Amino acid sequence: MSLVLSKREHDKKDVTSFTPWKEENDKEDKFEDAHEIIPAAATMTLISSLEECTTGLYLFLNNRFSDAINLIFPWSKNSIYHALVYGILMVVKAILTFDPQDIEIGMTAVKEALKTCNNFRRKGRMTSFSRLVSKQGIKAVKEEELHAEVCYAECLILKSAVTLIQDDSILGFLKSGINIGLSYQIYKDCQQILTQIPTNQSKTSRHLVGGVKFGLGAFNLMLSLMPPKTLKLLNVVGYYGDKEIGLTLLRESASESHINNVLSILTLLFYYNYICVAFGVEMGHNSSIENLFLMYLQKFPKCIILKFFHARFSMLKGKFENAQLTLEECIVIQNEWKQLNHLCYWELMGCHIFQQNWKQAYRYADQLFHDSKWSKAMYSYSKAMLLALLPSGFAKSVNEDMNSLFLNVDSLRIRFLGTSVPIEKFVAEKGQRYGSTTGWFTAQPILEFIYAWSGFRVMSKRLHLISCWLSIIDKGHDLLRENPSKEYGTDDISLLNLLKGLCLKHLGKYSMAEQYFNYVIQKQKLLKYDHYLVPYAYYELGILHYLKGDYDSAIKNLESIKNYKDYSMEARLQFRAHIALEQIAKEK
């Protein structure tokens, strides 16, 4: 099947160029107002499909989500790029809503996209493209077939994502692993072929090169973060990613003019704003990525997704007031995909928690509980932990009961791959404890919550806030010593010791911090419930030694984590320890 279906008469200029760091013509700069009604295409070629799909992505980045979908859908069964972009939009919507109907629509869109892309792939091929080229020469492969391969590989990733959401069995996980492995092989194969194709061979070749850079960049980054044990489960045994190569490819892809550059910048933004915070050794600021991001934001100043990341950048700099203003702007910008507003509610809740504005934080926790489907268990726990800090009269005024909210967490959990989501299982266990017992320090639930979500690291640029939380921890120490609990006393004190050590570390008081981490480790045989505290103490101690430059002690403590099994948030710590050891190995 030829990729060229028919020729569009007005296809005189390729407008897929997207260089956000340069001045562009008025038509593109004023894209948002340029087309109130986007005319449907009557014909479609490879070039015109890239042009129209870029227009669809521009609509999406201007919060015109329905317009984007309506533009892309008509050609989604006859054009590989329309099929891919429509699949992306539907999967994004499914992830945002978590609605079963939207998830089903997302899976159907991805399956149709795979079918469409497969129709344009080379038929009867029994060997890889790279082997075919090595035997017959580069002319044996058409560029259109390579575009179909790259789009097919990207659709496989989308299918894996939806499968993990839709099928909560081990079989579903294995299916996703097979798709991920096949996708990675296709990208590697296409990369080998592109080394033999002259640059700027055609108007569309840059989209092909950019797509491969995005795919391999994302894979290298993802695989570099995973411990070998996890890689085996993902069916990509023998593939080891290089983080620096991945980040370089993604930066190049995001800086160049092609249809996948938006996905590249969004991948980088998610990595630096969330992955690095949750799993990284230390939270470094990358000015080059922020500058690149600001160029995109300048081009799409009202894009809720870009503005959301702008707020996140402010949070990580400790500018919580600025972040709040930006997030509040995001909420009023659009109302079509309300789930995007839920992201803002979550971060606003976090900003207010960090600044100890309990009532404002509760307001967003309550809004999430009623409006969002992502994690009712987490929202119920959030409401309860905030009520623990508010006057009893406030709970009555909002007609809520703290103990009931804590106890209801367990029944609200969702299941993933046949098991509970680890963070939900953690807060459910804590909810049962706090909802059915007394004598605990009222700030304990929120302190554990902040630690579980890497909140102390987010606050690390505002040392006075760290000091304020340290004062709360000290108050808890005093109260628990005055009224120790026979059942939970050692666990509760050990939690506060871990968090006190963490705060002292952020304040640069390394020797004192080390003492408190060691206090936790020394009590490990006396812990009854919170066994996660010991391996996490080893991790924090390892990072402390890393920051001091004592790599041997850092490695020793990080390796000690392997001696512990079956504790809360275990997988998360394994990821963190793996990344830390990799970082030390490179620097040592």
XYZ file of C-alpha atoms in Angstrom:
588
model
C 0.000 0.000 0.000
C 1.400 3.347 -0.942
C 1.602 5.875 1.826
C 0.587 8.620 -0.601
C -3.182 8.393 -0.868
C -3.711 11.503 -2.968
C -2.176 14.941 -3.409
C -3.430 17.930 -1.473
C -3.689 20.869 -3.843
C -2.657 23.512 -1.341
C 0.380 21.515 -0.129
C 2.845 24.183 -1.210
C 4.653 24.738 2.056
C 5.731 22.443 4.844
C 4.568 24.155 8.027
C 5.540 21.351 10.403
C 8.610 23.313 11.419
C 8.571 23.922 15.132
C 11.522 25.892 16.452
C 10.281 27.512 19.672
C 13.589 29.229 20.379
C 13.554 31.252 17.160
C 11.375 34.020 15.812
C 8.692 32.618 13.548
C 6.237 34.219 11.181
C 3.125 35.941 12.480
C 0.894 33.150 11.323
C 2.503 30.596 13.600
C 3.070 33.008 16.474
C -0.628 33.790 16.483
C -1.704 30.221 15.872
C -4.175 30.205 18.700
C -6.340 32.794 16.993
C -5.539 31.833 13.418
C -8.152 29.103 12.984
C -11.397 29.284 14.881
C -12.639 26.489 12.607
C -10.075 24.051 11.227
C -11.097 22.851 7.754
C -11.075 19.079 7.222
C -8.560 17.807 4.680
C -9.940 16.225 1.532
C -6.691 14.490 0.581
C -3.608 13.350 2.447
C 0.077 12.741 1.697
C 2.939 12.046 4.057
C 3.880 15.732 4.104
C 0.316 16.981 4.497
C -0.391 14.398 7.220
C 2.589 15.692 9.214
C 1.338 19.229 8.637
C -2.181 18.446 9.843
C -1.018 16.382 12.829
C 1.250 19.235 13.880
C -1.772 21.522 13.665
C -3.656 19.069 15.870
C -0.861 19.089 18.439
C -0.848 22.910 18.346
C -4.574 22.852 19.090
C -3.953 20.488 21.976
C -1.240 22.776 23.371
C -3.707 25.656 23.203
C -6.188 23.677 25.361
C -8.502 23.083 22.388
C -8.721 19.385 23.086
C -11.959 18.579 21.240
C -10.830 20.584 18.203
C -7.588 18.599 18.141
C -9.409 15.260 18.330
C -11.976 16.265 15.712
C -9.227 17.324 13.324
C -7.135 14.183 13.729
C -9.798 11.465 13.922
C -11.154 11.493 10.306
C -7.830 10.291 8.880
C -6.833 8.069 11.821
C -7.511 4.849 9.884
C -5.757 5.913 6.692
C -2.698 7.886 7.830
C 0.030 6.598 10.135
C 0.654 9.933 11.825
C -3.035 10.646 12.296
C -3.402 7.152 13.790
C -0.462 7.748 16.129
C -1.508 11.223 17.292
C -5.133 10.163 17.780
C -3.892 7.221 19.851
C -1.722 9.538 21.948
C -4.632 11.902 22.624
C -6.966 9.072 23.616
C -4.399 7.425 25.893
C -3.619 10.734 27.592
C -7.330 11.230 28.205
C -7.680 7.682 29.581
C -4.796 8.177 32.003
C -6.206 11.500 33.154
C -9.769 10.303 33.724
C -9.209 6.678 34.781
C -12.739 6.181 33.493
C -13.322 2.587 32.243
C -15.063 3.866 29.102
C -12.185 6.216 28.269
C -9.668 3.420 28.906
C -11.568 1.169 26.518
C -11.679 3.946 23.906
C -7.938 4.464 24.391
C -7.195 0.773 23.859
C -9.410 0.645 20.758
C -7.662 3.727 19.337
C -4.233 2.184 19.914
C -5.224 -1.153 18.348
C -6.609 0.676 15.300
C -3.423 2.749 15.142
C -1.288 -0.389 15.162
C -3.434 -1.850 12.392
C -3.124 1.336 10.322
C 0.646 1.538 10.789
C 1.017 -2.164 9.989
C -0.751 -1.620 6.664
C 2.079 0.700 5.630
C 4.939 -1.477 6.914
C 6.953 -3.584 4.492
C 5.131 -6.801 3.634
C 6.618 -10.255 3.713
C 9.743 -9.160 5.567
C 11.450 -12.075 7.309
C 14.486 -10.124 8.500
C 15.233 -6.783 10.103
C 15.544 -3.647 7.995
C 19.184 -3.232 8.972
C 20.039 -6.737 7.701
C 18.042 -6.124 4.549
C 20.000 -2.925 3.910
C 23.326 -4.634 4.587
C 22.501 -7.206 1.895
C 20.666 -5.118 -0.727
C 21.689 -1.525 -0.002
C 19.775 1.464 1.303
C 17.570 1.679 -1.781
C 15.906 -1.573 -0.716
C 13.956 0.369 1.921
C 11.500 3.185 1.257
C 11.455 6.154 3.628
C 7.691 5.757 3.993
C 8.239 2.249 5.353
C 10.617 3.599 7.960
C 8.045 6.192 9.047
C 5.547 3.349 9.470
C 8.062 1.399 11.584
C 8.699 4.334 13.917
C 4.979 5.062 14.317
C 4.320 1.362 14.938
C 6.999 1.299 17.660
C 5.474 4.340 19.355
C 2.009 2.766 19.221
C 3.381 -0.354 20.919
C 4.468 1.812 23.849
C 0.983 3.320 24.013
C -0.576 -0.141 23.994
C 1.708 -1.210 26.832
C 0.619 1.785 28.892
C -3.093 1.089 28.401
C -2.633 -2.652 29.010
C -1.083 -1.949 32.392
C -4.101 0.185 33.309
C -6.734 -2.117 31.847
C -5.439 -5.608 32.640
C -4.486 -5.984 36.308
C -3.057 -9.490 35.908
C 0.489 -10.792 35.589
C -0.420 -11.835 32.035
C -1.175 -8.201 31.245
C 2.210 -7.213 32.642
C 3.953 -9.828 30.474
C 2.052 -8.655 27.398
C 3.257 -5.131 28.064
C 6.806 -6.401 28.440
C 6.660 -8.135 25.058
C 5.375 -4.960 23.380
C 8.059 -2.840 25.048
C 10.813 -5.245 23.928
C 9.533 -5.282 20.339
C 9.268 -1.493 20.288
C 12.848 -1.111 21.501
C 14.107 -3.500 18.799
C 12.321 -1.503 16.089
C 13.866 1.767 17.264
C 17.346 0.185 17.338
C 16.836 -1.236 13.873
C 15.724 2.118 12.453
C 18.647 3.864 14.119
C 21.109 1.628 12.277
C 19.460 2.377 8.958
C 19.402 6.146 9.529
C 23.198 6.181 9.813
C 23.268 5.192 6.132
C 20.744 7.771 4.911
C 22.024 11.254 3.957
C 20.724 14.003 6.233
C 18.002 16.280 4.864
C 17.253 13.717 2.192
C 13.630 14.869 2.074
C 11.211 17.277 3.728
C 10.002 14.508 6.006
C 13.291 12.888 7.017
C 13.738 15.138 10.060
C 10.492 13.748 11.507
C 11.891 10.249 11.094
C 15.196 11.147 12.754
C 13.392 13.025 15.528
C 11.052 10.104 16.171
C 13.952 7.672 16.558
C 15.789 10.084 18.871
C 12.674 10.414 21.013
C 12.107 6.656 21.167
C 15.691 5.681 21.936
C 16.109 8.612 24.295
C 13.044 7.618 26.288
C 14.087 3.937 26.336
C 17.661 4.669 27.427
C 16.398 6.902 30.198
C 13.742 4.426 31.357
C 16.037 1.399 31.289
C 18.837 3.243 33.096
C 16.535 3.781 36.071
C 15.504 0.152 36.445
C 17.295 -2.475 38.538
C 18.270 -5.639 36.563
C 15.564 -7.640 38.378
C 12.866 -5.352 37.026
C 14.322 -5.431 33.508
C 13.920 -9.204 33.448
C 10.230 -8.855 34.248
C 9.862 -6.339 31.415
C 11.213 -8.834 28.895
C 14.098 -6.601 27.854
C 16.848 -8.783 29.288
C 20.230 -7.782 27.972
C 19.236 -4.170 27.267
C 20.834 -1.650 29.548
C 20.066 2.007 29.190
C 22.512 4.853 29.478
C 20.969 7.815 31.289
C 23.269 10.428 29.764
C 22.703 9.120 26.235
C 18.962 9.103 26.864
C 18.911 12.671 28.166
C 21.119 13.877 25.312
C 18.871 12.287 22.678
C 15.766 13.748 24.299
C 17.346 17.215 24.530
C 18.310 17.068 20.862
C 14.854 15.827 19.930
C 13.136 18.570 21.949
C 15.370 21.229 20.360
C 14.734 20.190 16.768
C 11.871 20.674 14.343
C 9.732 17.537 14.058
C 6.412 16.133 15.203
C 7.738 14.320 18.276
C 9.570 17.277 19.824
C 6.612 18.074 22.096
C 6.658 14.539 23.535
C 10.406 14.887 24.023
C 10.150 18.088 26.072
C 7.281 16.649 28.124
C 9.357 13.532 28.872
C 12.250 15.712 30.032
C 9.942 17.843 32.146
C 8.468 14.797 33.858
C 11.930 13.365 34.476
C 13.439 16.479 36.040
C 10.319 17.538 37.946
C 9.206 14.187 39.313
C 11.536 11.246 38.667
C 14.632 13.090 39.880
C 12.774 14.280 42.967
C 11.383 10.854 43.852
C 14.358 8.666 42.926
C 17.406 10.835 42.290
C 20.469 11.089 44.501
C 20.107 14.816 44.829
C 17.762 17.344 43.295
C 19.933 19.322 40.889
C 18.685 22.256 38.836
C 19.092 21.910 35.065
C 19.043 25.406 33.608
C 19.397 24.243 29.995
C 16.192 22.188 30.200
C 14.348 25.009 31.948
C 15.479 27.487 29.288
C 14.329 25.131 26.542
C 11.030 24.678 28.356
C 10.541 28.454 28.649
C 10.830 28.734 24.861
C 7.946 26.305 24.493
C 5.981 28.207 27.127
C 6.596 31.448 25.264
C 5.089 29.910 22.142
C 2.136 28.369 24.009
C 1.638 30.734 26.971
C -1.853 29.439 27.823
C -1.065 25.712 27.597
C -2.252 24.258 30.892
C 0.264 21.399 30.768
C 3.240 23.728 30.235
C 1.974 26.178 32.852
C 1.588 23.286 35.261
C 5.259 22.381 34.811
C 6.145 26.053 35.196
C 4.486 25.933 38.608
C 6.372 22.755 39.437
C 9.687 24.440 38.584
C 8.730 27.206 41.020
C 7.944 24.663 43.729
C 11.324 22.981 43.353
C 12.993 26.374 43.748
C 11.064 26.896 46.979
C 8.873 29.600 45.443
C 5.603 28.109 46.653
C 3.675 31.390 46.491
C 4.545 31.785 42.797
C 3.627 28.163 42.170
C 0.230 28.653 43.797
C -0.569 31.656 41.608
C 0.378 29.768 38.457
C -1.624 26.683 39.451
C -4.663 28.835 40.220
C -4.310 30.399 36.756
C -4.229 26.904 35.244
C -7.537 26.012 36.845
C -9.389 28.932 35.247
C -7.720 28.649 31.814
C -9.732 25.634 30.688
C -12.571 23.453 31.898
C -12.836 20.917 29.089
C -10.518 18.292 30.557
C -11.213 18.784 34.237
C -8.743 16.048 35.156
C -5.906 18.427 34.290
C -7.261 20.681 37.025
C -6.995 17.749 39.432
C -3.230 17.742 38.901
C -3.259 21.370 39.969
C -5.374 20.611 43.048
C -2.849 17.980 44.146
C 0.118 20.347 43.836
C -1.820 23.159 45.514
C -2.565 20.842 48.406
C 1.153 20.111 48.628
C 2.110 23.802 48.580
C -0.270 24.552 51.446
C 0.898 21.526 53.444
C 4.527 22.588 53.152
C 3.579 26.046 54.443
C 1.355 24.521 57.155
C -1.843 26.092 55.842
C -4.033 23.211 56.952
C -7.469 24.613 56.017
C -6.447 25.511 52.470
C -4.793 22.117 52.036
C -7.947 20.379 53.284
C -10.028 22.285 50.751
C -8.052 20.775 47.858
C -7.950 17.304 49.420
C -11.742 17.397 49.720
C -12.134 18.612 46.139
C -9.931 15.780 44.882
C -11.887 13.229 46.908
C -15.168 14.283 45.320
C -13.994 14.986 41.758
C -11.030 12.726 40.951
C -10.954 8.981 40.303
C -7.206 8.486 40.553
C -6.865 7.519 44.222
C -9.827 7.874 46.537
C -7.771 6.078 49.186
C -5.030 8.709 49.092
C -7.528 11.564 49.163
C -9.401 10.087 52.124
C -6.125 9.703 54.018
C -5.152 13.282 53.098
C -8.407 14.644 54.489
C -8.017 12.665 57.705
C -4.386 13.660 58.342
C -5.304 17.320 57.866
C -8.297 17.058 60.186
C -5.907 15.673 62.817
C -4.150 19.051 62.782
C -7.267 21.226 62.685
C -9.514 22.146 65.631
C -12.255 19.598 66.355
C -14.845 22.214 65.515
C -13.622 22.333 61.919
C -14.389 18.639 61.393
C -17.923 19.246 62.619
C -18.321 22.251 60.337
C -17.489 20.129 57.275
C -19.507 17.163 58.581
C -16.567 14.767 58.582
C -15.097 12.355 61.109
C -11.328 11.870 61.164
C -11.406 8.259 62.383
C -13.953 7.226 59.770
C -11.865 8.768 57.002
C -8.766 6.915 58.205
C -10.611 3.590 58.461
C -12.261 3.988 55.033
C -8.903 4.229 53.252
C -8.534 0.448 53.046
C -11.862 -0.040 51.269
C -11.026 2.617 48.680
C -7.820 1.048 47.399
C -7.439 0.190 43.713
C -5.618 -2.895 42.448
C -2.856 -2.985 39.857
C -1.382 -6.213 38.443
C -3.551 -8.076 40.912
C -2.072 -6.307 43.926
C -2.574 -3.023 45.724
C -0.670 0.058 44.676
C 2.232 0.205 47.207
C 1.638 3.785 48.344
C -2.090 3.057 48.811
C -1.308 -0.093 50.770
C 1.008 1.969 52.960
C -1.555 4.666 53.772
C -4.277 2.029 54.247
C -2.199 0.310 56.937
C -1.501 3.673 58.538
C -5.170 4.606 58.289
C -6.156 1.469 60.204
C -3.650 2.311 62.925
C -4.532 6.001 63.289
C -8.265 5.412 62.969
C -8.441 2.710 65.632
C -5.901 3.826 68.245
C -5.100 6.863 70.350
C -1.938 8.275 71.859
C -0.165 9.088 68.611
C 1.350 12.469 67.846
C -1.167 14.407 65.730
C 1.439 15.371 63.114
C 2.625 11.787 62.569
C 0.280 10.992 59.666
C 1.210 14.110 57.718
C 4.924 13.670 58.438
C 4.847 10.161 56.977
C 2.814 11.437 54.049
C 5.374 14.169 53.288
C 8.233 11.687 53.505
C 6.489 9.149 51.271
C 5.978 11.826 48.590
C 9.545 13.229 48.834
C 8.156 16.431 50.307
C 11.196 17.235 52.428
C 13.297 17.207 49.279
C 10.833 19.567 47.589
C 11.112 21.916 50.583
C 14.907 21.734 50.676
C 15.326 25.123 48.936
C 13.386 26.807 51.754
C 15.481 26.008 54.799
C 13.268 27.993 57.144
C 10.425 25.599 56.257
C 12.668 22.633 57.008
C 13.422 24.276 60.363
C 9.699 24.742 61.026
C 9.026 21.067 60.381
C 12.020 20.134 62.519
C 10.388 22.061 65.379
C 7.209 20.022 64.916
C 9.249 16.802 64.980
C 10.992 17.921 68.189
C 7.615 18.645 69.759
C 6.491 15.148 68.823
C 9.629 13.702 70.399
C 8.819 15.428 73.677
C 5.181 14.353 73.696
C 5.958 10.709 72.899
C 8.613 10.534 75.595
C 6.180 11.935 78.142
C 3.431 9.504 77.124
C 5.078 6.482 75.483
C 2.923 3.841 73.811
C 3.678 0.252 74.794
C 2.531 -1.041 71.422
C 3.886 1.583 69.027
C 6.402 3.539 71.125
C 9.619 2.334 69.448
C 8.118 2.594 65.954
C 6.866 6.147 66.530
C 10.118 7.421 68.011
C 12.097 5.737 65.228
C 9.948 7.494 62.608
C 10.644 10.866 64.187
C 14.352 10.039 64.457
C 14.480 9.222 60.742
C 12.719 12.458 59.819
C 14.803 14.516 62.230
C 17.948 13.122 60.657
C 16.557 14.000 57.222
C 15.819 17.600 58.234
C 19.273 17.961 59.809
C 20.823 16.634 56.607
C 19.024 19.286 54.547
C 20.210 21.917 57.028
C 23.806 20.780 56.475
C 24.229 19.317 59.987
C 25.629 16.015 58.746
C 27.164 14.689 61.997
C 23.940 15.156 63.962
C 21.895 13.696 61.097
C 24.105 10.595 61.041
C 23.420 10.006 64.747
C 19.657 9.993 64.245
C 19.824 7.628 61.260
C 21.934 5.275 63.371
C 19.388 5.488 66.215
C 16.805 3.994 63.842
C 19.112 1.193 62.718
C 20.015 0.324 66.310
C 16.324 -0.182 67.180
C 15.532 -2.505 64.278
C 14.975 -5.598 66.470
C 12.500 -3.688 68.641
C 10.317 -2.447 65.775
C 6.916 -4.144 65.637
C 5.268 -2.685 62.528
C 7.264 -0.039 60.650
C 10.077 -2.257 59.442
C 10.539 -0.019 56.389
C 12.245 2.541 58.632
C 15.513 0.571 58.847
C 16.264 0.107 55.113
C 15.175 3.700 54.508
C 17.544 4.815 57.287
C 20.357 2.939 55.528
C 19.438 4.752 52.308
C 19.444 8.186 53.933
C 22.736 7.348 55.643
C 24.197 6.230 52.313
C 23.168 9.478 50.619
C 24.594 11.435 53.552
C 27.994 9.778 53.089
C 27.747 10.388 49.321
C 27.227 14.094 49.924
C 30.245 14.100 52.247
C 32.350 12.452 49.534
C 32.800 9.194 51.462
C 31.857 6.872 48.609
C 32.960 3.637 50.310
C 30.688 4.245 53.316
C 27.899 5.308 50.974
C 28.153 2.064 49.015
C 28.295 -0.011 52.203
C 25.072 1.492 53.530
C 23.249 1.342 50.199
C 24.260 -2.300 49.734
C 22.877 -3.054 53.213
C 19.387 -2.365 51.882
C 19.531 -5.672 49.979
C 19.408 -7.531 53.307
C 15.794 -6.442 53.921
C 12.660 -7.838 52.285
C 8.879 -7.470 52.446
C 8.630 -3.975 53.885
C 6.477 -1.002 52.885
C 7.444 0.849 49.684
C 10.180 -1.708 49.002
C 10.237 -1.383 45.206
C 10.613 2.386 45.433
C 13.655 2.058 47.677
C 15.204 -0.546 45.380
C 14.933 1.918 42.512
C 16.456 4.680 44.616
C 19.340 2.519 45.803
C 20.061 1.297 42.269
C 20.175 4.845 40.910
C 22.379 6.015 43.785
C 24.861 3.156 43.311
C 24.994 3.827 39.571
C 25.705 7.495 40.228
C 28.476 6.693 42.706
C 30.044 4.167 40.318
C 30.291 6.867 37.629
C 31.843 9.417 39.977
C 34.166 7.132 41.904
